[in-house]
Coordinates of C-alpha atoms in Angstrom, one line a residue:
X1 CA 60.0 198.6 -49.1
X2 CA 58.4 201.7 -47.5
X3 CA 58.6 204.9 -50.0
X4 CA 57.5 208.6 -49.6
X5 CA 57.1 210.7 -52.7
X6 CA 56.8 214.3 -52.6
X7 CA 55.6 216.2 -55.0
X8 CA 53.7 219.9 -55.6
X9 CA 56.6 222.5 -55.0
X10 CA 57.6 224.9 -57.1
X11 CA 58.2 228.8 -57.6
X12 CA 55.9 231.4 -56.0
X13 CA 55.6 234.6 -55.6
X14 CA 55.2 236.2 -51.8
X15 CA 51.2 235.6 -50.9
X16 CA 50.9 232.8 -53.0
X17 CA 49.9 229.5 -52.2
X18 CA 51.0 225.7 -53.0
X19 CA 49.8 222.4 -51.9
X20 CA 52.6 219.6 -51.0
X21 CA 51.6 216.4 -51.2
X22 CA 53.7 213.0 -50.2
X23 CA 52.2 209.6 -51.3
X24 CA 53.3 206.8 -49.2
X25 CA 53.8 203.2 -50.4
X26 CA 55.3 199.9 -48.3
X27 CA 53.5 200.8 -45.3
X28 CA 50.2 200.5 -43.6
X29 CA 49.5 204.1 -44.1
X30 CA 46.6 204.8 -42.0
X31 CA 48.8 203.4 -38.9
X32 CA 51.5 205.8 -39.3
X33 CA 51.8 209.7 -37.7
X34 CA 52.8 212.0 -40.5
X35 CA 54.9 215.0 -40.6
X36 CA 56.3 217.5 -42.6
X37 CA 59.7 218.8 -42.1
X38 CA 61.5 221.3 -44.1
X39 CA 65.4 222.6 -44.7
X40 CA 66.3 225.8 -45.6
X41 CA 70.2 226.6 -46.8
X42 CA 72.4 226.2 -44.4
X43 CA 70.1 225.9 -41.8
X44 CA 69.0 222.9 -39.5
X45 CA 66.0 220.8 -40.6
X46 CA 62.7 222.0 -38.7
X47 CA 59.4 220.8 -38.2
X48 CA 56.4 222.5 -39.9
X49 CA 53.7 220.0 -39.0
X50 CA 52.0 217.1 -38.1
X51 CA 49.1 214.8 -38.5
X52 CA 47.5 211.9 -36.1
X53 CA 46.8 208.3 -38.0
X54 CA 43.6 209.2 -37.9
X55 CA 43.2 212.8 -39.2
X56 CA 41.8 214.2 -36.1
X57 CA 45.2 215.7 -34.4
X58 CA 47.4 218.2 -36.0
X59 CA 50.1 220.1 -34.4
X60 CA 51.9 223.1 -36.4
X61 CA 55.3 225.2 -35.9
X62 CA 54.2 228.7 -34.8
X63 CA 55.6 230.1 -37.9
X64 CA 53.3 228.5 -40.0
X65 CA 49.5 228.7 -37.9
X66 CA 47.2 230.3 -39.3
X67 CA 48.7 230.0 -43.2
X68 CA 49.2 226.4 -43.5
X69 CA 47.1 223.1 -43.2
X70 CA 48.1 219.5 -42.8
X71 CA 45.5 217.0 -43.8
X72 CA 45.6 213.6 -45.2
X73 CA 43.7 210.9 -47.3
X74 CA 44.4 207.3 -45.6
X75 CA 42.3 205.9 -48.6
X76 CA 45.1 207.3 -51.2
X77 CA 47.6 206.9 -48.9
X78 CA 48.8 210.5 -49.3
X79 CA 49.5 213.4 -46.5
X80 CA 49.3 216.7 -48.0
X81 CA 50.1 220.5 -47.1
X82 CA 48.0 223.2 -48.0
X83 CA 50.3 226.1 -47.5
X84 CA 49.1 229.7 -48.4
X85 CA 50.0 233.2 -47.8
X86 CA 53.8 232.3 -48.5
X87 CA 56.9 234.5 -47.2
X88 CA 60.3 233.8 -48.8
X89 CA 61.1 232.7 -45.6
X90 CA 59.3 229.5 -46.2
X91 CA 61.5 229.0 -48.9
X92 CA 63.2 225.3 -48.5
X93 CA 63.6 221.8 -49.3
X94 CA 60.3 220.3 -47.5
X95 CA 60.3 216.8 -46.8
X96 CA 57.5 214.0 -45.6
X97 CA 58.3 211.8 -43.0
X98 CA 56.8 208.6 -41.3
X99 CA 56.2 207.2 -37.6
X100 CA 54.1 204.6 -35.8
X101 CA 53.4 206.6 -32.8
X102 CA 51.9 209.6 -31.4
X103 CA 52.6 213.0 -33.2
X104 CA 56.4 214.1 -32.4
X105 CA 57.9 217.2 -33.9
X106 CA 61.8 215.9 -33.5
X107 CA 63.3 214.8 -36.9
X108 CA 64.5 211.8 -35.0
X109 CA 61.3 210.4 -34.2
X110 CA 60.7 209.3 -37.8
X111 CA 61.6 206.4 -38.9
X112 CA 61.0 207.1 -42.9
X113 CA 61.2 210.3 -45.1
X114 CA 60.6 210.9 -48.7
X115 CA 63.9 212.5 -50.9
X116 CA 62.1 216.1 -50.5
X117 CA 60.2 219.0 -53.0
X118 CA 62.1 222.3 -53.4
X119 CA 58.9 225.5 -52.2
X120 CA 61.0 228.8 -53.6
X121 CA 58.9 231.8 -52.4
X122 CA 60.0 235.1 -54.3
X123 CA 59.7 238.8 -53.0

């Protein structure tokens, strides 16, 4: 039974930082593209970023260069996202998410995702 738990959000003011991480269980982790997705109120889920099996390819929305970072620990089995100088327009529900192949940024390309961690950036 695969499972991806999220954890690390929270509130923050505007220029803060916070650091996501998503623990993975059930699955051969160090096999598996990661991603991180997130969904803002009444808005469609969008991709924020993504990270090869192996650590060495990352691929970010354009939104988010520059502030956040995608990294991950196949030895703990956890992905994680450093994300720092935050806008209230990060603000959403963020969510992990699991594929065997090469890095995708389309929601449907994952095949498992975690229940999500609410990021609320104040102003």
């Amino acid at each position: 039974q695969v499972q991806l738990v999220e954890s690390g959000g929270g509130l923050v003011q505007a220029g803060g930082s916070l650091r996501l991480s998503c623990a993975a269980s059930g699955v051969t982790f160090a096999s598996y593209t990661m991603g991180w997705f997130r969904q803002a109120p009444g808005k469609e889920r969008e991709f924020v970023a993504a990270i090869g099996w192996s650590g060495r390819s990352t691929y970010y929305t354009d939104s988010v260069k520059g502030r956040f970072t995608i990294s991950r620990d196949n030895a703990k089995n956890t992905v994680y996202l450093q994300m720092n100088s935050l806008k209230p327009e990060d603000t959403a529900v963020y969510y992990c998410a699991a594929r065997r192949l090469a890095i995708m940024a389309k929601s449907n390309a994952y095949e498992y995702w975690g229940q999500g961690t609410q990021v609320t950036v104040s102003s």
